Coordinates of C-alpha atoms in Angstrom, one line a residue:
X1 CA -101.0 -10.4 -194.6
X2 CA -99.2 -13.9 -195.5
X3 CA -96.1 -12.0 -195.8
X4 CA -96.4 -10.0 -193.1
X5 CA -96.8 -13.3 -191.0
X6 CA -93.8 -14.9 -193.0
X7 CA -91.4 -12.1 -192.1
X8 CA -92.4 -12.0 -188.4
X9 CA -91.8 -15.6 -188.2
X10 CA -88.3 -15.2 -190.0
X11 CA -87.8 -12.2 -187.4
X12 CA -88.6 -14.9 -184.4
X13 CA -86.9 -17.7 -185.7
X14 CA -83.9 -15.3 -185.9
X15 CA -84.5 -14.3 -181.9
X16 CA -84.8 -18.0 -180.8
X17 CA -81.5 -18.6 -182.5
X18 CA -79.4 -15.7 -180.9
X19 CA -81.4 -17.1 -177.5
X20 CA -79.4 -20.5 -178.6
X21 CA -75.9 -19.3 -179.3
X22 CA -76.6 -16.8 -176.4
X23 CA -77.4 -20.5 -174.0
X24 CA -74.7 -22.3 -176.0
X25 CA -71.8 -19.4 -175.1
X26 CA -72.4 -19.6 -170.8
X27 CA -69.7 -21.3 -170.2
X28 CA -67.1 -19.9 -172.9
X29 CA -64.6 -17.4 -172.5
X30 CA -66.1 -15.1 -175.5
X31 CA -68.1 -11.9 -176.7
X32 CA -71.1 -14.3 -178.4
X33 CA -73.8 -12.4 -175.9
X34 CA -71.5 -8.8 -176.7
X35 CA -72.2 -9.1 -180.4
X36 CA -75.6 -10.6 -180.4
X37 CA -77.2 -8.2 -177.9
X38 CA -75.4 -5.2 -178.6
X39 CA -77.5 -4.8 -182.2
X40 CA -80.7 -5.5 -181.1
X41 CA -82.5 -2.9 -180.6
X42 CA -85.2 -2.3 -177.8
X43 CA -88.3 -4.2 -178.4
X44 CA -85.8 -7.1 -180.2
X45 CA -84.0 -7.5 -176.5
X46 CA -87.7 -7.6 -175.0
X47 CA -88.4 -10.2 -177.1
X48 CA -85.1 -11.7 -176.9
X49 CA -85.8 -11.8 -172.8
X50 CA -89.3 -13.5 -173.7
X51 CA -88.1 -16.1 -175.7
X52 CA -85.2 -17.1 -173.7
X53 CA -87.3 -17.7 -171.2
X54 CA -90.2 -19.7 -173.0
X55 CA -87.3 -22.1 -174.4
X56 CA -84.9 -22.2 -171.3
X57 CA -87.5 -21.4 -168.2
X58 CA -85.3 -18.8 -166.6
X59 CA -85.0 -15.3 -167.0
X60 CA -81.8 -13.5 -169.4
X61 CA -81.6 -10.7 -166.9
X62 CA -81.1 -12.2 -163.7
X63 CA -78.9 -15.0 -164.9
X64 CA -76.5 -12.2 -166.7
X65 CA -76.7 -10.5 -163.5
X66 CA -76.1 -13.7 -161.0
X67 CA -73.5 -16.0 -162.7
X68 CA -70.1 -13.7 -161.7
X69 CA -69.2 -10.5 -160.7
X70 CA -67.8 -9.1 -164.5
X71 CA -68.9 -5.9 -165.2
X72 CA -69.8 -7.0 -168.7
X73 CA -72.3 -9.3 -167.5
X74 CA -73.8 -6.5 -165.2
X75 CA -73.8 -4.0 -168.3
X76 CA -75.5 -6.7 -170.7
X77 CA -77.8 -7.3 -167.9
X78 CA -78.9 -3.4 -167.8
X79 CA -79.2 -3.3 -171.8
X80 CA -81.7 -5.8 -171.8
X81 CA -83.9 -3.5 -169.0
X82 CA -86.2 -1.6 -170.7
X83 CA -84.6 2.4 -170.3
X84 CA -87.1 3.3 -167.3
X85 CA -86.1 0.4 -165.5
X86 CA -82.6 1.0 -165.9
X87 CA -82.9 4.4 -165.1
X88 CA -84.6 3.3 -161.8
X89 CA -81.7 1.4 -161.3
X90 CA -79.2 3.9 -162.1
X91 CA -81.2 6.3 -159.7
X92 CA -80.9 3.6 -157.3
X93 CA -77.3 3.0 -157.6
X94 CA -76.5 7.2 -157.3
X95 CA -79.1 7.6 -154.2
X96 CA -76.2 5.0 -152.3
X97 CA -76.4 6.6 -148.5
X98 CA -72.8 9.0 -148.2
X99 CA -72.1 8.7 -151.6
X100 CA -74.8 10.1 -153.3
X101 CA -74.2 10.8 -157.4
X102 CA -75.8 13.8 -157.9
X103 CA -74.9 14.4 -161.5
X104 CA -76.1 11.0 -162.5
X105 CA -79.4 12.0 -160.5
X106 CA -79.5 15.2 -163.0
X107 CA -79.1 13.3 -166.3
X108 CA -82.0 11.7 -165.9
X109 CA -84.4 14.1 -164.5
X110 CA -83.1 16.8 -167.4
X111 CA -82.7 14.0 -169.9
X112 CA -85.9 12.4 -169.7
X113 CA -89.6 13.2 -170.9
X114 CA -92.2 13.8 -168.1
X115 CA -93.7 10.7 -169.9
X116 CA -90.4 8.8 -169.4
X117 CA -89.9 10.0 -166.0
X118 CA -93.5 9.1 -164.7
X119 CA -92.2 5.2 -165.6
X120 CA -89.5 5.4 -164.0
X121 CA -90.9 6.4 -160.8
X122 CA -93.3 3.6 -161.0
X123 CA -90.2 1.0 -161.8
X124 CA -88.7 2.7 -158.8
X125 CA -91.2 1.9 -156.3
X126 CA -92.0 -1.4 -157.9
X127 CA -88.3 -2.9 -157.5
X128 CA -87.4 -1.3 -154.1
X129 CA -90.3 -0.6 -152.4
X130 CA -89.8 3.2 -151.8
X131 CA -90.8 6.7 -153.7
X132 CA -87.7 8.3 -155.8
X133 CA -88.9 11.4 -155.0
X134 CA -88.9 11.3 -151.4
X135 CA -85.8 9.4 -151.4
X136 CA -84.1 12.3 -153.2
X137 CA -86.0 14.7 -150.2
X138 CA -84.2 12.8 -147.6
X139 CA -80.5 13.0 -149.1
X140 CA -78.0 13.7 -146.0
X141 CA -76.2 15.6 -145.3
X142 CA -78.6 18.4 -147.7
X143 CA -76.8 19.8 -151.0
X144 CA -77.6 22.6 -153.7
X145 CA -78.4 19.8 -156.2
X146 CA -80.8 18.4 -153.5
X147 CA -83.0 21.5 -153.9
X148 CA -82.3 21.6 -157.8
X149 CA -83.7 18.0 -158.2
X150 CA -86.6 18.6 -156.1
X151 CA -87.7 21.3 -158.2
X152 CA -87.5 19.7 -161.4
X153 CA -89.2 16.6 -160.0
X154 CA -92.2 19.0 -159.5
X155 CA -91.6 20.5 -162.9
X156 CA -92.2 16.6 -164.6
X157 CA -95.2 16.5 -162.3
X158 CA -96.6 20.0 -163.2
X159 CA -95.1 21.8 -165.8
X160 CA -97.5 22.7 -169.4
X161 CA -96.3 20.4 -172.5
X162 CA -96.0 24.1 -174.3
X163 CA -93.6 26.1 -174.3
X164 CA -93.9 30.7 -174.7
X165 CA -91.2 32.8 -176.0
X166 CA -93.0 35.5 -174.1
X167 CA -92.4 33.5 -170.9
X168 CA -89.2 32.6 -172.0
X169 CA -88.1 36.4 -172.3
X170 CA -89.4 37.5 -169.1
X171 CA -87.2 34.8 -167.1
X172 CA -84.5 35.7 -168.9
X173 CA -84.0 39.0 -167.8
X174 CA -85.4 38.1 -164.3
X175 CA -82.6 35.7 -164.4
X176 CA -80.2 39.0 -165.3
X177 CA -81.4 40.9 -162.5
X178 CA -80.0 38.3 -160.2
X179 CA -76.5 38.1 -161.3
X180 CA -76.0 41.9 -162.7
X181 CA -75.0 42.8 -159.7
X182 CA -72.1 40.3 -158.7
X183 CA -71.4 40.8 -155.0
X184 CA -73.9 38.5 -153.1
X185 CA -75.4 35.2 -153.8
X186 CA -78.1 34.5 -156.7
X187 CA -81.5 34.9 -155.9
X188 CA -82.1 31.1 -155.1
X189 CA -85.9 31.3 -154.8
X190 CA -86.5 32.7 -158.0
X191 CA -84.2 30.2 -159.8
X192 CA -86.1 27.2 -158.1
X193 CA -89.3 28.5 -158.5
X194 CA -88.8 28.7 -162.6
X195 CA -87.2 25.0 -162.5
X196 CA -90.2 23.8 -160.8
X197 CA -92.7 25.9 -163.1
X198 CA -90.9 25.4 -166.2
X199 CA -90.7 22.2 -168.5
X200 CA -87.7 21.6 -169.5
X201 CA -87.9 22.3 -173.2
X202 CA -89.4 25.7 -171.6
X203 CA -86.1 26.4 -169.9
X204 CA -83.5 25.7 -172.7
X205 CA -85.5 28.7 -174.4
X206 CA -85.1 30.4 -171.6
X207 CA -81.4 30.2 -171.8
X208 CA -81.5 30.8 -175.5
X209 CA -83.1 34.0 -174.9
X210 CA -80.7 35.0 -172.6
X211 CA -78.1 34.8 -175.0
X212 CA -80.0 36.2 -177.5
X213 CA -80.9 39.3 -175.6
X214 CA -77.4 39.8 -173.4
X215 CA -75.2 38.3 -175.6
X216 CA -73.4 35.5 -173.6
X217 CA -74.9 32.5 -172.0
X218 CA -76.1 32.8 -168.4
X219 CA -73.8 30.5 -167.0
X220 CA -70.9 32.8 -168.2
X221 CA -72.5 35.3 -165.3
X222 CA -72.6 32.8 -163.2
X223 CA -69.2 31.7 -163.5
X224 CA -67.5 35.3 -163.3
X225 CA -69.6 36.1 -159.5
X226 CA -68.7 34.6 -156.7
X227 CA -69.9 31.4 -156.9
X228 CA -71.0 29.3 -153.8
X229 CA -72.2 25.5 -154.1
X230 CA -75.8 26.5 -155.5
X231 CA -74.1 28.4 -158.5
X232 CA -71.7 25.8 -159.5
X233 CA -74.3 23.2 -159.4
X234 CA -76.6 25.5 -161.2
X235 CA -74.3 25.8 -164.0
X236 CA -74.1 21.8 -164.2
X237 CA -77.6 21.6 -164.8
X238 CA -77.8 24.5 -167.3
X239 CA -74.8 22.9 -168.8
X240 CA -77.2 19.5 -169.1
X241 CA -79.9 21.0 -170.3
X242 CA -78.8 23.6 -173.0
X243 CA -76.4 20.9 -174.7
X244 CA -76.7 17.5 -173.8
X245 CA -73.9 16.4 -176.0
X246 CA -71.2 18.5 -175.2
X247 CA -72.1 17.7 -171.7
X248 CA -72.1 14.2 -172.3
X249 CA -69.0 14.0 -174.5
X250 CA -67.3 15.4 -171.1
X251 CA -68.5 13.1 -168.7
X252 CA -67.6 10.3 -170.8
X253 CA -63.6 12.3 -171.3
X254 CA -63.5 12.5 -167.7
X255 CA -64.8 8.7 -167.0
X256 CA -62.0 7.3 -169.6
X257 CA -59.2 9.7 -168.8
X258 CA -59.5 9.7 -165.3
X259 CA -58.7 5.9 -164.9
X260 CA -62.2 5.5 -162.7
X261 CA -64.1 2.4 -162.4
X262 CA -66.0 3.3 -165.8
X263 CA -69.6 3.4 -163.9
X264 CA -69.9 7.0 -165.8
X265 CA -69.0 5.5 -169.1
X266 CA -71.1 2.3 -168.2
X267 CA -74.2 4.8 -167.8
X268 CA -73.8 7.5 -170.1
X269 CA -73.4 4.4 -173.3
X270 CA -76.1 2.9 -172.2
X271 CA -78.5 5.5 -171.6
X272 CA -77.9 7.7 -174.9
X273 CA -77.5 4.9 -177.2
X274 CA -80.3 4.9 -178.6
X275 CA -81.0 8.5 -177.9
X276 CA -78.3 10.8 -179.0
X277 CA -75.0 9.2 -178.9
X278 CA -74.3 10.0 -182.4
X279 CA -74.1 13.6 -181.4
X280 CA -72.6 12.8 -178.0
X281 CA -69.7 11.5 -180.3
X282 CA -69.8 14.4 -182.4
X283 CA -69.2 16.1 -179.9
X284 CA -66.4 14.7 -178.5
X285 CA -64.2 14.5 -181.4
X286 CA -64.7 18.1 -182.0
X287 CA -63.9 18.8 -178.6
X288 CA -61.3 16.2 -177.8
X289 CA -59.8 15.3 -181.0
X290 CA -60.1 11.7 -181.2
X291 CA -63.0 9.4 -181.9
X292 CA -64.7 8.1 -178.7
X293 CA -63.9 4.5 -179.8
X294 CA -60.2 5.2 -180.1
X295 CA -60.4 6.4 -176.3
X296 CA -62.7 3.7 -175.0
X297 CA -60.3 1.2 -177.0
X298 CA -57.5 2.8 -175.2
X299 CA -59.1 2.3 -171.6
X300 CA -57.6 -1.0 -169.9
X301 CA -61.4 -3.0 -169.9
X302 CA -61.3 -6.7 -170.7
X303 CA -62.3 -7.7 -174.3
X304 CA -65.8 -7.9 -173.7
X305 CA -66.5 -4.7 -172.4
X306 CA -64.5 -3.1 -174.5
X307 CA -66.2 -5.0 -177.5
X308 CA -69.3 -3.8 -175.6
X309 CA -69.2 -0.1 -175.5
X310 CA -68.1 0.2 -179.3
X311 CA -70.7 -2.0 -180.6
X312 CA -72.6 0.8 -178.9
X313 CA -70.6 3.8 -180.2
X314 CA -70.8 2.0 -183.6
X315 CA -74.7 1.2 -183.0
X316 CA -77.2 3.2 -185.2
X317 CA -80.0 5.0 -182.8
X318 CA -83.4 3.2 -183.9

């Protein structure tokens, strides 16, 4: 027990010294805060925010998030959210009225437990005061990924923790009678009806199935029909669900290469770094051919941010 107390109080005495340097490096022009709160891992920035505040009286987050406009200092002030309440945010940020992000919307419906997604709705209404779900009901003008989301909010409401290969097979080839025939549009209903129904584990074997039984992946039908708005955003979600790091590894190509304001990149490190970016990176070597720090390095960011995002990359999942 006397050790066990010894080692937490080494562990704090280590926090309250990072909150120092962190106080200490406000008004220099450095990446002190990039490389001390980049390799802490989740409960060590809780306690990080906790301490900070018992010494200095004020709280880590909001000062990152109110002492300039840098989009370091907004990134480190997400990190130090705990993941529900940055997804909130991020949920928040993609729900913006005209410009609604529909893919970020996805990612975290598909890439979250109902578990995880039950917080987030709570940290949603408890920051702004509305409900995500009937937020993402009234989205105008209405889109295919309206109606996709909706279901699969109903699925994390709903849906059986289990999941039945039996099941699996007999939506698979309910899923084949809709797009055998490729003249006409997909039999929405049925497709919205399983994505409310289904969990999501339940639905990736669902789509494993399908493989396995007609020997090419269901968004390979869908992509050789005639393909109106539902379809294609259909096969984004399959896409998201069957292979999260492949999927991933190309939002993250498209957010570097395509010169953009790096809110993709910004969202994607910080949501799958402790999750699965080791694969995500995987994933985008074999696909890409260059490591994803080489290409983030090759991004024009300032220092910090840069420093940031492959402190991530470079950050073992804990």
């Amino acid at each position: 027990m006397a050790t066990k107390i010894h080692n937490m109080s080494i562990h704090n005495l280590g926090i309250e010294n990072d909150c120092r340097d962190i106080h200490d490096s406000w008004d220099q022009r450095s990446n002190v805060m990039v490389q001390i709160l980049a390799r802490r891992n989740a409960m060590e920035r809780q306690q990080t925010r906790r301490i900070y505040k018992e010494i200095y009286g004020e709280d880590l987050v909001e000062r990152l998030g109110t002492i300039d406009v840098e989009p370091i200092n907004r990134a480190l002030s997400l990190w130090m959210l705990d993941s529900h309440e940055r997804d909130a945010v991020f949920a928040r940020e993609a729900l913006e009225p005209g410009d609604t992000n529909f893919k970020a919307l996805i990612e975290i419906f598909v890439g979250r437990k109902s578990s995880q997604i039950f917080l987030i709705r709570q940290s949603y209404r408890a920051r702004y005061k509305k409900q995500l779900d009937q937020d993402i009901i009234n989205i105008d003008p209405p889109h295919s990924y309206q109606k996709i989301l909706v279901a699969l909010a109903a699925s994390h409401k709903a849906h059986n923790a289990d999941i039945s290969e039996h099941i699996a097979k007999c939506d698979a080839r309910r899923l084949y009678e809709t797009v055998k025939d490729n003249s006409g549009a997909i039999e929405e209903a049925f497709v919205l009806e399983m994505l409310t129904k289904r969990s999501i584990p339940q639905l990736k074997l669902t789509f494993s199935c399908y493989r396995h039984i007609f020997g090419h992946n269901f968004t390979k039908d869908l992509k050789f029909r005639n393909c109106g708005e539902f379809e294609n955003a259909l096969r984004t979600v399959i896409k998201c669900i069957c292979n999260p790091p492949k999927y991933f590894a190309k939002v993250l190509y498209k957010s570097i290469k395509g010169g953009e304001s790096g809110e993709a990149l910004k969202r994607v490190m910080l949501s799958r770094a402790e999750v699965d970016l080791d694969e995500i990176q995987r994933a985008f070597k074999g696909k890409y051919g260059i490591q994803l720090t080489e290409a983030i390095c090759g991004r024009t960011f300032c220092d910090d941010y840069t420093d940031f995002f492959v402190a991530l990359a470079t950050k073992k999942a804990q």
